[in-house]
Amino acid sequence: MTKKIGDQAGKMFEYFGSFLRKGIFSVLSVGPVPDHIAFIMDGNRRYAKKRNLLDGAGHRCGYLALMNMLKYCYELGVKYVTIYAFSIDNFRRRPEEVQSTMQLILEKIEDLIKEESMVNQYGVRIYFLGSLKLLSKPVRLAAERAMVATSGNSKSVLSICLAYTSSDEILHAVQECCEEKWDEGSALESKGAGNGLVFLKGNKNGKTKPSIVVKDLEKHMYAAVTPDPDIIIRTSGETRLSNFLLWQSANCLLYAPAILWPEIGLWHLVWAVLDFQRNFSYLKEKTKLS
Amino acid sequence: MTKKIGDQAGKMFEYFGSFLRKGIFSVLSVGPVPDHIAFIMDGNRRYAKKRNLLDGAGHRCGYLALMNMLKYCYELGVKYVTIYAFSIDNFRRRPEEVQSTMQLILEKIEDLIKEESMVNQYGVRIYFLGSLKLLSKPVRLAAERAMVATSGNSKSVLSICLAYTSSDEILHAVQECCEEKWDEGSALESKGAGNGLVFLKGNKNGKTKPSIVVKDLEKHMYAAVTPDPDIIIRTSGETRLSNFLLWQSANCLLYAPAILWPEIGLWHLVWAVLDFQRNFSYLKEKTKLS
């Protein structure tokens, strides 16, 4: 009996919360809504320490906070969400910590692609961005499975940066650009059109020189599957980007609330969107110029 | 008589200010002092509007604030200061505004290299970072003169980002890398060592591929003359990097006081340094890892 009343009360609270949220979002939607919000989910370990939780419990609470935040974003109409799940530098943490985080990531990827998950509920296509070759085989295969399984979803996008740093992304783009130009050159060479160096344009001292432009680089960034973020939210009050989306954040708002990631809630999102709306005309002008 | 008393009072205030500053700096210096602080000097035009000043007067007040800030930094022992003077995007402002800003920059470069200037007083070497070819000839020549005139100074460094954006810097580094590798290849080819493609390493499907690593890119960044910044201070309360030192700011603190640039003072610097000291061990660990 008590359980039944408890369940009913829980459902009522959930219904009331959802009703309140819809009201807030319809007011917010009168102004411009960001296309893309990116999150640096900082403070999971500190949260576990603060609450005297077991190792790894902070990350599990962080995952729940993430699921709520994704729901809020997609309900508000934010099409693209990007999260910084695991940086290349994180591989240098204690081996047992890396392993338990990877185990959690593997488990959560599997959860995400289940039929009843919020990913399918909100029509979310998942991308994994980063040097996936650095991951263990099970995690890499799970990531690939998730990308294939959600490739038919088109309402929203969730990009998960895994084994990612921005400098690695830029370097990867440079490498791919050079390879592409070289392949183009080789193809023309095999048709007898030159010496395989037709990708080199321009002239200086009578020599041909390589030519790569911004668009070439951008095409090969991992994050090319989404537009640049409008807002980056980093918890823990830290105002560093920690090698996350550096190339893409030239004209992006950074919002750094002084809370740990598992403590993030609806109001932090509302505040960030209000700040975006306050700066909207200026940011739009900037983006148009660049 | 009144003027004489006024002068004496002014001198006393200056003396007292300098004394107070020395005291504060000696306390601060007990902790680690940042090597490199970078500034985004935002809010000069808004300052002029707020105070009903003539066009351009905001930038002149901003210059005075910069001279004070440089003095504070060098007195505290910060060896490298970088400022964002004019971005490539700024060229798209109204032509008369671009011209008057360039005129001010030209005038101030000339002031900087005068014998009695603070640049010579504090032994500051000046670098200009950016696509200097985009500048008008008089400004470019003045910038080059300043770099030559101060090349003997070695106590401190002032890097002035002029006609600069970070994406342009990265692209420039990519281009230079490719050119360098190509030149290396050509040199070997002329010695009969191959087909000019020795710069291409690695193997995929039996084809040689180009190889560029992070160090190659970093060597060719405009900002390679200094270490990465420890703190970026951006006035106007804005937390965007606006395409400034993106590559170099992966593990850098961003401090964004809600004041316009000409209003910046000693206390903002003290606050930023205290924040740096509070985060020092964490930042050091990060830098070591990356």
XYZ file of C-alpha atoms in Angstrom:
580
model
C 0.000 0.000 0.000
C 2.743 2.464 1.105
C 4.750 1.490 -1.981
C 1.763 2.155 -4.218
C 1.258 5.612 -2.730
C 4.988 6.259 -3.098
C 4.872 5.222 -6.780
C 1.873 7.433 -7.415
C 3.554 10.401 -5.721
C 6.682 9.769 -7.813
C 4.657 9.736 -11.011
C 2.878 12.933 -10.010
C 6.197 14.678 -9.354
C 7.506 13.464 -12.715
C 4.367 14.691 -14.464
C 4.563 18.045 -12.689
C 8.285 18.367 -13.552
C 7.633 17.590 -17.189
C 4.751 20.106 -17.272
C 6.909 22.838 -15.699
C 9.741 22.082 -18.137
C 7.445 22.321 -21.131
C 6.266 25.724 -19.884
C 9.832 26.981 -19.439
C 10.924 25.644 -22.837
C 7.993 27.240 -24.643
C 8.957 30.613 -23.113
C 12.654 30.070 -24.005
C 11.734 29.071 -27.556
C 10.370 32.550 -28.238
C 14.030 33.554 -28.566
C 16.690 31.789 -30.655
C 17.559 28.288 -29.444
C 21.159 27.095 -29.844
C 21.737 24.438 -32.506
C 24.607 22.828 -30.698
C 25.659 22.583 -27.049
C 28.853 20.832 -25.955
C 29.615 19.642 -22.434
C 32.847 19.091 -20.512
C 31.563 16.847 -17.739
C 34.036 17.771 -15.023
C 33.821 16.751 -11.362
C 32.570 13.138 -11.268
C 35.448 11.938 -9.110
C 35.234 14.947 -6.789
C 31.495 14.295 -6.440
C 32.187 10.718 -5.316
C 34.745 11.961 -2.770
C 32.424 14.699 -1.480
C 29.611 12.199 -0.932
C 31.862 9.388 0.339
C 30.816 7.146 -2.545
C 32.706 4.137 -3.827
C 35.189 4.450 -6.710
C 33.312 4.697 -9.994
C 30.030 5.736 -8.360
C 30.720 9.367 -9.279
C 30.852 8.427 -12.959
C 27.585 6.484 -12.639
C 25.870 9.519 -11.092
C 27.426 11.563 -13.897
C 25.846 9.257 -16.462
C 22.391 9.804 -14.931
C 22.949 13.574 -14.997
C 23.943 13.261 -18.652
C 20.795 11.337 -19.561
C 18.644 14.047 -17.943
C 20.586 16.810 -19.667
C 20.263 15.107 -23.074
C 16.514 14.846 -22.540
C 16.291 18.558 -21.678
C 18.394 19.557 -24.689
C 16.425 17.508 -27.206
C 13.089 18.614 -25.704
C 14.177 22.237 -26.013
C 15.044 21.701 -29.688
C 18.850 21.654 -29.487
C 19.668 19.377 -32.408
C 23.339 18.653 -31.674
C 24.897 17.718 -28.353
C 28.590 16.886 -28.004
C 30.152 15.453 -24.852
C 33.778 15.056 -23.812
C 33.690 11.480 -22.509
C 37.367 10.487 -22.428
C 40.421 12.435 -23.538
C 43.630 10.918 -24.893
C 45.358 12.357 -21.800
C 42.983 10.355 -19.562
C 44.771 7.168 -20.692
C 47.589 8.263 -18.381
C 45.466 7.918 -15.247
C 45.964 4.864 -13.000
C 45.465 1.669 -15.108
C 42.703 0.326 -12.824
C 40.868 3.668 -13.103
C 41.160 3.693 -16.897
C 39.910 0.121 -17.004
C 36.894 0.747 -14.794
C 35.970 3.895 -16.779
C 36.247 1.917 -20.026
C 34.096 -0.834 -18.532
C 31.451 1.751 -17.626
C 31.648 3.305 -21.108
C 31.218 -0.112 -22.723
C 28.219 -0.885 -20.529
C 26.593 2.493 -21.189
C 27.109 2.273 -24.954
C 25.220 -1.024 -24.877
C 22.456 0.628 -22.807
C 22.225 3.536 -25.246
C 21.393 1.367 -28.230
C 18.707 -0.707 -26.523
C 15.340 -0.440 -28.183
C 13.718 1.393 -25.271
C 16.595 3.831 -24.650
C 16.201 7.620 -24.867
C 18.413 7.540 -27.973
C 15.660 5.763 -29.898
C 12.926 7.660 -28.071
C 14.324 11.012 -29.305
C 15.618 9.773 -32.675
C 19.266 10.423 -31.814
C 22.071 9.519 -34.193
C 25.293 8.746 -32.329
C 28.784 9.595 -33.550
C 32.004 8.762 -31.766
C 34.743 11.329 -32.421
C 38.400 10.647 -31.708
C 41.257 8.238 -32.347
C 39.074 5.158 -31.867
C 42.054 2.941 -32.701
C 43.428 3.775 -29.231
C 40.457 2.050 -27.566
C 40.381 -1.605 -26.518
C 38.734 -3.857 -29.095
C 35.441 -4.419 -27.191
C 34.909 -0.672 -26.660
C 35.823 0.152 -30.253
C 33.476 -2.498 -31.608
C 30.654 -1.303 -29.316
C 31.198 2.267 -30.512
C 31.064 1.143 -34.132
C 27.917 -0.901 -33.439
C 26.234 2.123 -31.846
C 27.076 4.308 -34.852
C 25.630 1.732 -37.251
C 22.578 1.004 -35.063
C 21.588 4.683 -34.872
C 22.544 5.677 -38.410
C 18.860 5.733 -39.389
C 17.984 8.318 -36.683
C 17.835 11.862 -37.971
C 16.014 14.048 -35.439
C 19.003 14.782 -33.204
C 22.706 14.033 -32.934
C 24.871 13.017 -29.985
C 28.623 13.208 -30.608
C 30.701 11.412 -28.012
C 34.355 12.455 -27.912
C 36.261 9.342 -26.932
C 40.057 9.045 -27.069
C 39.885 12.633 -28.247
C 41.956 15.771 -27.960
C 41.660 18.785 -30.156
C 45.319 18.853 -31.121
C 45.062 15.201 -32.142
C 41.958 16.064 -34.201
C 43.733 18.922 -35.984
C 46.785 16.772 -36.654
C 44.568 13.990 -37.964
C 42.882 16.480 -40.313
C 46.277 17.686 -41.550
C 47.373 14.110 -42.227
C 44.141 13.268 -44.040
C 44.411 16.439 -46.139
C 47.938 15.569 -47.209
C 46.915 11.983 -47.971
C 43.951 13.164 -50.028
C 46.041 15.611 -52.036
C 48.641 12.916 -52.573
C 46.004 10.384 -53.697
C 44.562 12.957 -56.126
C 48.060 13.485 -57.474
C 48.711 9.754 -57.791
C 45.424 9.189 -59.637
C 46.271 11.867 -62.166
C 49.786 10.522 -62.491
C 48.484 7.074 -63.362
C 46.503 8.740 -66.143
C 49.808 10.152 -67.383
C 48.913 13.700 -66.341
C 52.104 14.466 -64.453
C 54.535 13.291 -61.830
C 52.098 12.697 -58.971
C 52.628 16.186 -57.653
C 49.709 17.945 -59.275
C 48.395 18.600 -55.770
C 51.118 21.160 -55.342
C 50.008 24.580 -56.470
C 51.529 28.057 -56.274
C 54.960 29.223 -57.235
C 57.998 30.392 -55.302
C 61.481 30.411 -56.776
C 60.216 28.376 -59.678
C 59.190 25.484 -57.391
C 55.689 24.139 -56.935
C 54.361 24.258 -53.362
C 51.580 22.434 -51.533
C 48.242 24.159 -51.128
C 45.774 23.387 -48.319
C 42.970 25.767 -47.391
C 40.766 26.079 -44.276
C 37.934 24.169 -45.941
C 40.210 21.198 -46.660
C 41.149 21.031 -42.994
C 37.581 21.444 -41.738
C 36.328 18.677 -43.990
C 38.681 16.242 -42.256
C 37.999 17.217 -38.628
C 36.296 14.475 -36.594
C 33.674 17.069 -35.625
C 32.846 17.881 -39.266
C 29.621 15.887 -38.824
C 28.126 18.759 -36.790
C 28.115 22.569 -36.995
C 30.378 24.446 -34.527
C 28.984 24.568 -30.984
C 27.104 27.677 -29.836
C 27.776 27.048 -26.152
C 30.333 24.958 -24.265
C 29.250 24.184 -20.701
C 32.019 23.075 -18.366
C 31.143 22.180 -14.801
C 33.366 22.633 -11.692
C 33.681 26.359 -12.359
C 36.784 25.732 -14.479
C 37.266 28.015 -17.473
C 39.729 25.871 -19.379
C 38.879 24.036 -22.581
C 41.283 21.159 -21.802
C 41.996 20.474 -25.455
C 38.304 20.105 -26.365
C 36.898 21.445 -29.679
C 39.533 24.204 -29.818
C 39.227 24.673 -33.573
C 35.418 24.774 -33.381
C 35.050 27.101 -30.401
C 36.476 30.320 -31.838
C 33.157 32.153 -31.474
C 31.489 30.016 -28.875
C 30.161 31.024 -25.449
C 31.787 29.293 -22.502
C 29.591 28.834 -19.453
C 31.288 27.462 -16.337
C 28.881 26.972 -13.407
C 30.600 26.221 -10.083
C 28.966 22.814 -9.569
C 30.229 19.277 -10.065
C 28.921 17.452 -13.161
C 26.459 15.111 -11.367
C 24.888 18.226 -9.789
C 24.010 19.846 -13.118
C 20.314 20.472 -13.624
C 17.676 22.155 -15.731
C 18.413 25.641 -14.395
C 22.004 25.560 -15.553
C 20.828 24.811 -19.082
C 18.214 27.579 -18.898
C 20.819 30.062 -17.692
C 23.242 29.116 -20.484
C 20.519 29.477 -23.135
C 19.472 32.889 -21.739
C 23.102 34.028 -21.947
C 23.234 32.750 -25.540
C 20.066 34.691 -26.376
C 21.467 37.869 -24.792
C 24.571 37.586 -27.027
C 22.801 36.168 -30.057
C 22.932 39.088 -32.495
C 26.614 39.688 -31.705
C 27.523 36.008 -32.087
C 25.581 35.721 -35.339
C 27.450 38.702 -36.734
C 30.767 37.123 -35.700
C 29.924 33.776 -37.298
C 28.857 35.516 -40.494
C 32.162 37.369 -40.632
C 34.427 34.416 -40.004
C 52.538 77.554 -6.775
C 49.278 75.496 -6.972
C 50.762 73.575 -9.935
C 53.906 72.829 -7.933
C 51.872 71.478 -5.017
C 49.783 69.427 -7.494
C 52.938 67.972 -9.062
C 54.333 67.088 -5.676
C 51.065 65.419 -4.633
C 51.037 63.483 -7.925
C 54.578 62.297 -7.326
C 53.741 61.258 -3.777
C 50.754 59.231 -4.967
C 52.905 57.594 -7.633
C 55.568 56.786 -5.089
C 52.984 55.408 -2.666
C 51.352 53.339 -5.460
C 54.691 51.900 -6.514
C 55.539 51.094 -2.869
C 52.179 49.360 -2.334
C 52.610 47.410 -5.587
C 56.068 46.229 -4.588
C 54.636 44.971 -1.300
C 51.805 43.106 -3.025
C 54.140 41.604 -5.618
C 56.606 40.405 -3.005
C 53.754 38.606 -1.213
C 52.479 37.131 -4.510
C 55.980 36.005 -5.467
C 56.060 33.600 -2.533
C 53.840 31.390 -4.715
C 54.454 30.431 -8.352
C 54.280 33.348 -10.786
C 52.905 32.693 -14.297
C 55.458 32.758 -17.095
C 53.033 34.000 -19.698
C 49.815 36.029 -19.563
C 47.767 36.810 -22.685
C 45.151 39.551 -22.956
C 42.056 39.983 -25.118
C 41.519 43.712 -24.750
C 37.770 43.845 -25.218
C 35.551 46.864 -24.622
C 37.470 49.946 -25.882
C 34.635 51.102 -28.131
C 32.003 50.466 -25.461
C 34.136 52.461 -22.994
C 34.154 55.430 -25.374
C 30.374 55.221 -25.775
C 29.804 54.871 -22.029
C 31.905 57.971 -21.320
C 30.661 59.945 -24.339
C 34.159 60.148 -25.763
C 35.068 60.832 -29.368
C 35.639 57.963 -31.810
C 39.048 56.435 -31.242
C 39.378 57.850 -27.714
C 38.395 54.469 -26.258
C 41.359 52.854 -27.989
C 43.685 55.570 -26.669
C 42.481 54.956 -23.114
C 42.921 51.239 -23.809
C 46.553 51.873 -24.788
C 47.213 53.640 -21.477
C 45.633 50.715 -19.600
C 47.862 48.340 -21.573
C 51.023 50.290 -20.706
C 50.122 50.097 -16.996
C 49.295 46.399 -17.241
C 52.596 45.633 -19.021
C 54.464 47.486 -16.259
C 52.661 45.451 -13.578
C 53.322 42.158 -15.373
C 57.022 42.768 -15.919
C 57.470 44.079 -12.347
C 55.802 40.928 -11.013
C 58.196 38.762 -13.038
C 55.870 37.579 -15.815
C 58.341 37.130 -18.655
C 55.932 36.810 -21.593
C 52.905 38.957 -22.350
C 50.807 38.461 -25.485
C 48.078 40.851 -26.601
C 45.350 40.506 -29.237
C 45.679 43.879 -30.967
C 43.838 43.336 -34.258
C 42.226 40.211 -35.642
C 41.900 39.336 -39.333
C 38.111 39.588 -38.832
C 38.531 43.208 -37.658
C 39.454 44.157 -41.245
C 35.744 43.796 -42.004
C 34.783 46.698 -39.736
C 33.906 50.074 -41.324
C 36.864 51.201 -43.513
C 37.243 54.525 -41.646
C 37.335 52.629 -38.328
C 39.961 50.178 -39.625
C 42.013 53.098 -40.908
C 41.897 55.057 -37.656
C 42.794 51.938 -35.631
C 45.719 51.256 -37.980
C 46.829 54.884 -37.640
C 46.768 54.518 -33.850
C 48.686 51.232 -34.053
C 51.325 52.827 -36.293
C 51.699 55.766 -33.917
C 51.947 53.527 -30.852
C 54.508 51.202 -32.452
C 56.685 54.273 -33.057
C 56.187 55.326 -29.405
C 57.104 51.858 -28.172
C 60.549 51.854 -29.748
C 61.559 55.304 -28.537
C 64.647 55.289 -26.368
C 62.781 56.327 -23.194
C 59.796 53.970 -23.659
C 58.870 51.290 -21.119
C 59.935 48.666 -23.704
C 63.535 49.723 -23.303
C 63.136 50.470 -19.600
C 62.064 46.856 -18.925
C 64.235 45.208 -21.635
C 61.270 43.985 -23.667
C 61.703 42.190 -26.969
C 58.734 42.745 -29.288
C 57.323 40.172 -31.684
C 54.422 40.730 -34.062
C 52.427 37.547 -34.702
C 50.031 37.183 -37.604
C 49.702 37.509 -41.364
C 51.680 40.747 -41.498
C 51.367 40.776 -45.296
C 47.718 41.810 -44.788
C 48.807 45.097 -43.180
C 49.356 48.337 -45.046
C 52.993 48.954 -45.959
C 53.690 51.685 -43.334
C 52.292 49.526 -40.486
C 54.128 46.411 -41.695
C 57.415 48.302 -41.970
C 56.936 49.846 -38.520
C 56.242 46.375 -37.075
C 59.395 45.016 -38.700
C 61.421 48.004 -37.443
C 60.145 47.398 -33.893
C 61.120 43.725 -34.039
C 64.623 44.609 -35.239
C 65.024 47.533 -32.804
C 64.169 45.378 -29.774
C 65.887 42.179 -30.882
C 68.720 42.840 -28.424
C 66.344 42.955 -25.415
C 66.130 39.719 -23.501
C 64.542 40.357 -20.092
C 60.920 40.134 -21.221
C 58.836 39.532 -24.322
C 55.770 41.305 -25.679
C 53.983 39.457 -28.509
C 51.502 41.602 -30.393
C 48.943 39.632 -32.425
C 48.213 41.781 -35.448
C 46.212 40.585 -38.470
C 45.935 37.369 -36.488
C 43.426 34.582 -36.013
C 44.165 31.196 -34.585
C 42.735 29.282 -37.532
C 44.914 31.355 -39.864
C 47.922 30.577 -37.638
C 47.218 26.821 -37.732
C 46.688 26.878 -41.493
C 49.902 28.843 -41.939
C 51.744 26.214 -39.860
C 50.269 23.413 -41.990
C 51.374 25.160 -45.181
C 54.875 25.788 -43.834
C 55.158 22.148 -42.709
C 54.203 20.888 -46.147
C 56.597 23.319 -47.823
C 59.422 22.262 -45.513
C 58.833 18.566 -46.141
C 58.660 19.247 -49.863
C 61.883 21.260 -49.801
C 63.595 18.436 -47.883
C 62.355 16.014 -50.527
C 63.493 18.237 -53.403
C 66.959 18.657 -51.880
C 67.374 14.895 -51.621
C 66.004 14.421 -55.125
C 68.579 16.807 -56.547
C 71.212 14.605 -54.909
C 69.692 11.692 -56.823
C 68.219 10.109 -53.674
C 64.705 9.594 -54.956
C 61.753 11.165 -56.658
C 61.337 14.203 -54.389
C 58.864 12.369 -52.198
C 61.145 11.157 -49.465
C 59.139 13.314 -47.085
C 56.342 10.828 -47.399
C 56.589 8.081 -44.802
C 54.342 5.225 -43.729
C 52.614 2.639 -45.788
C 49.024 1.946 -46.746
C 48.054 -0.215 -49.687
C 51.657 -0.154 -50.821
C 51.607 3.628 -51.231
C 53.822 6.128 -49.426
C 51.962 8.718 -47.366
C 52.874 12.111 -45.915
C 53.874 12.313 -42.273
C 53.537 15.424 -40.110
C 53.658 15.285 -36.313
C 52.541 17.739 -33.593
C 56.093 19.057 -33.139
C 56.321 19.935 -36.856
C 53.139 21.973 -36.584
C 54.139 23.686 -33.336
C 57.494 24.722 -34.758
C 55.699 26.678 -37.458
C 53.095 28.443 -35.313
C 53.523 32.226 -35.132
C 53.416 31.890 -31.336
C 56.304 29.379 -31.290
C 58.541 32.192 -29.986
C 56.905 31.909 -26.541
C 55.720 29.086 -24.262
C 51.945 28.473 -24.071
C 50.097 31.043 -21.951
C 49.268 30.203 -18.327
C 46.376 32.664 -18.139
C 44.244 34.400 -20.760
C 42.499 37.502 -19.406
C 39.555 38.746 -21.445
C 37.745 41.867 -20.328
C 34.017 42.665 -20.791
C 33.016 39.490 -18.939
C 33.021 37.562 -22.227
C 34.157 33.949 -22.055
C 34.868 33.442 -25.740
C 38.370 33.082 -27.143
C 37.405 34.762 -30.450
C 39.917 32.768 -32.449
C 42.849 33.759 -30.196
C 45.634 31.280 -29.311
C 43.254 28.307 -29.605
C 46.049 25.797 -30.178
C 48.073 27.171 -27.259
C 45.270 27.486 -24.697
C 44.377 23.816 -24.202
C 45.404 23.900 -20.536
C 45.207 27.592 -19.847
C 43.091 29.435 -17.273
C 40.585 31.885 -18.692
C 39.762 34.853 -16.464
C 36.956 37.116 -17.639
C 36.352 40.087 -15.325
C 33.177 42.065 -16.107
C 34.928 45.361 -16.824
C 35.806 47.128 -20.067
C 39.467 46.988 -21.084
C 40.382 50.610 -20.202
C 39.045 49.934 -16.693
C 41.444 47.047 -16.011
C 43.728 47.592 -13.054
C 46.224 46.046 -10.683
C 43.600 44.109 -8.712
C 42.407 42.198 -11.749
C 45.948 40.995 -12.349
C 46.362 40.067 -8.673
C 43.092 38.127 -8.742
C 44.091 36.230 -11.895
C 47.482 35.326 -10.427
C 45.877 34.125 -7.172
C 43.535 31.906 -9.224
C 46.564 30.576 -11.128
C 48.330 29.804 -7.837
C 45.250 28.027 -6.476
C 45.211 25.760 -9.578
C 48.963 25.539 -10.002
C 49.674 21.943 -9.020
C 46.761 20.697 -11.151
C 47.796 22.760 -14.178
C 51.419 21.663 -13.837
C 50.329 18.026 -13.798
C 48.201 18.621 -16.933
C 51.035 20.321 -18.797
C 53.405 17.507 -17.881
C 50.947 14.955 -19.234
C 50.184 16.658 -22.529
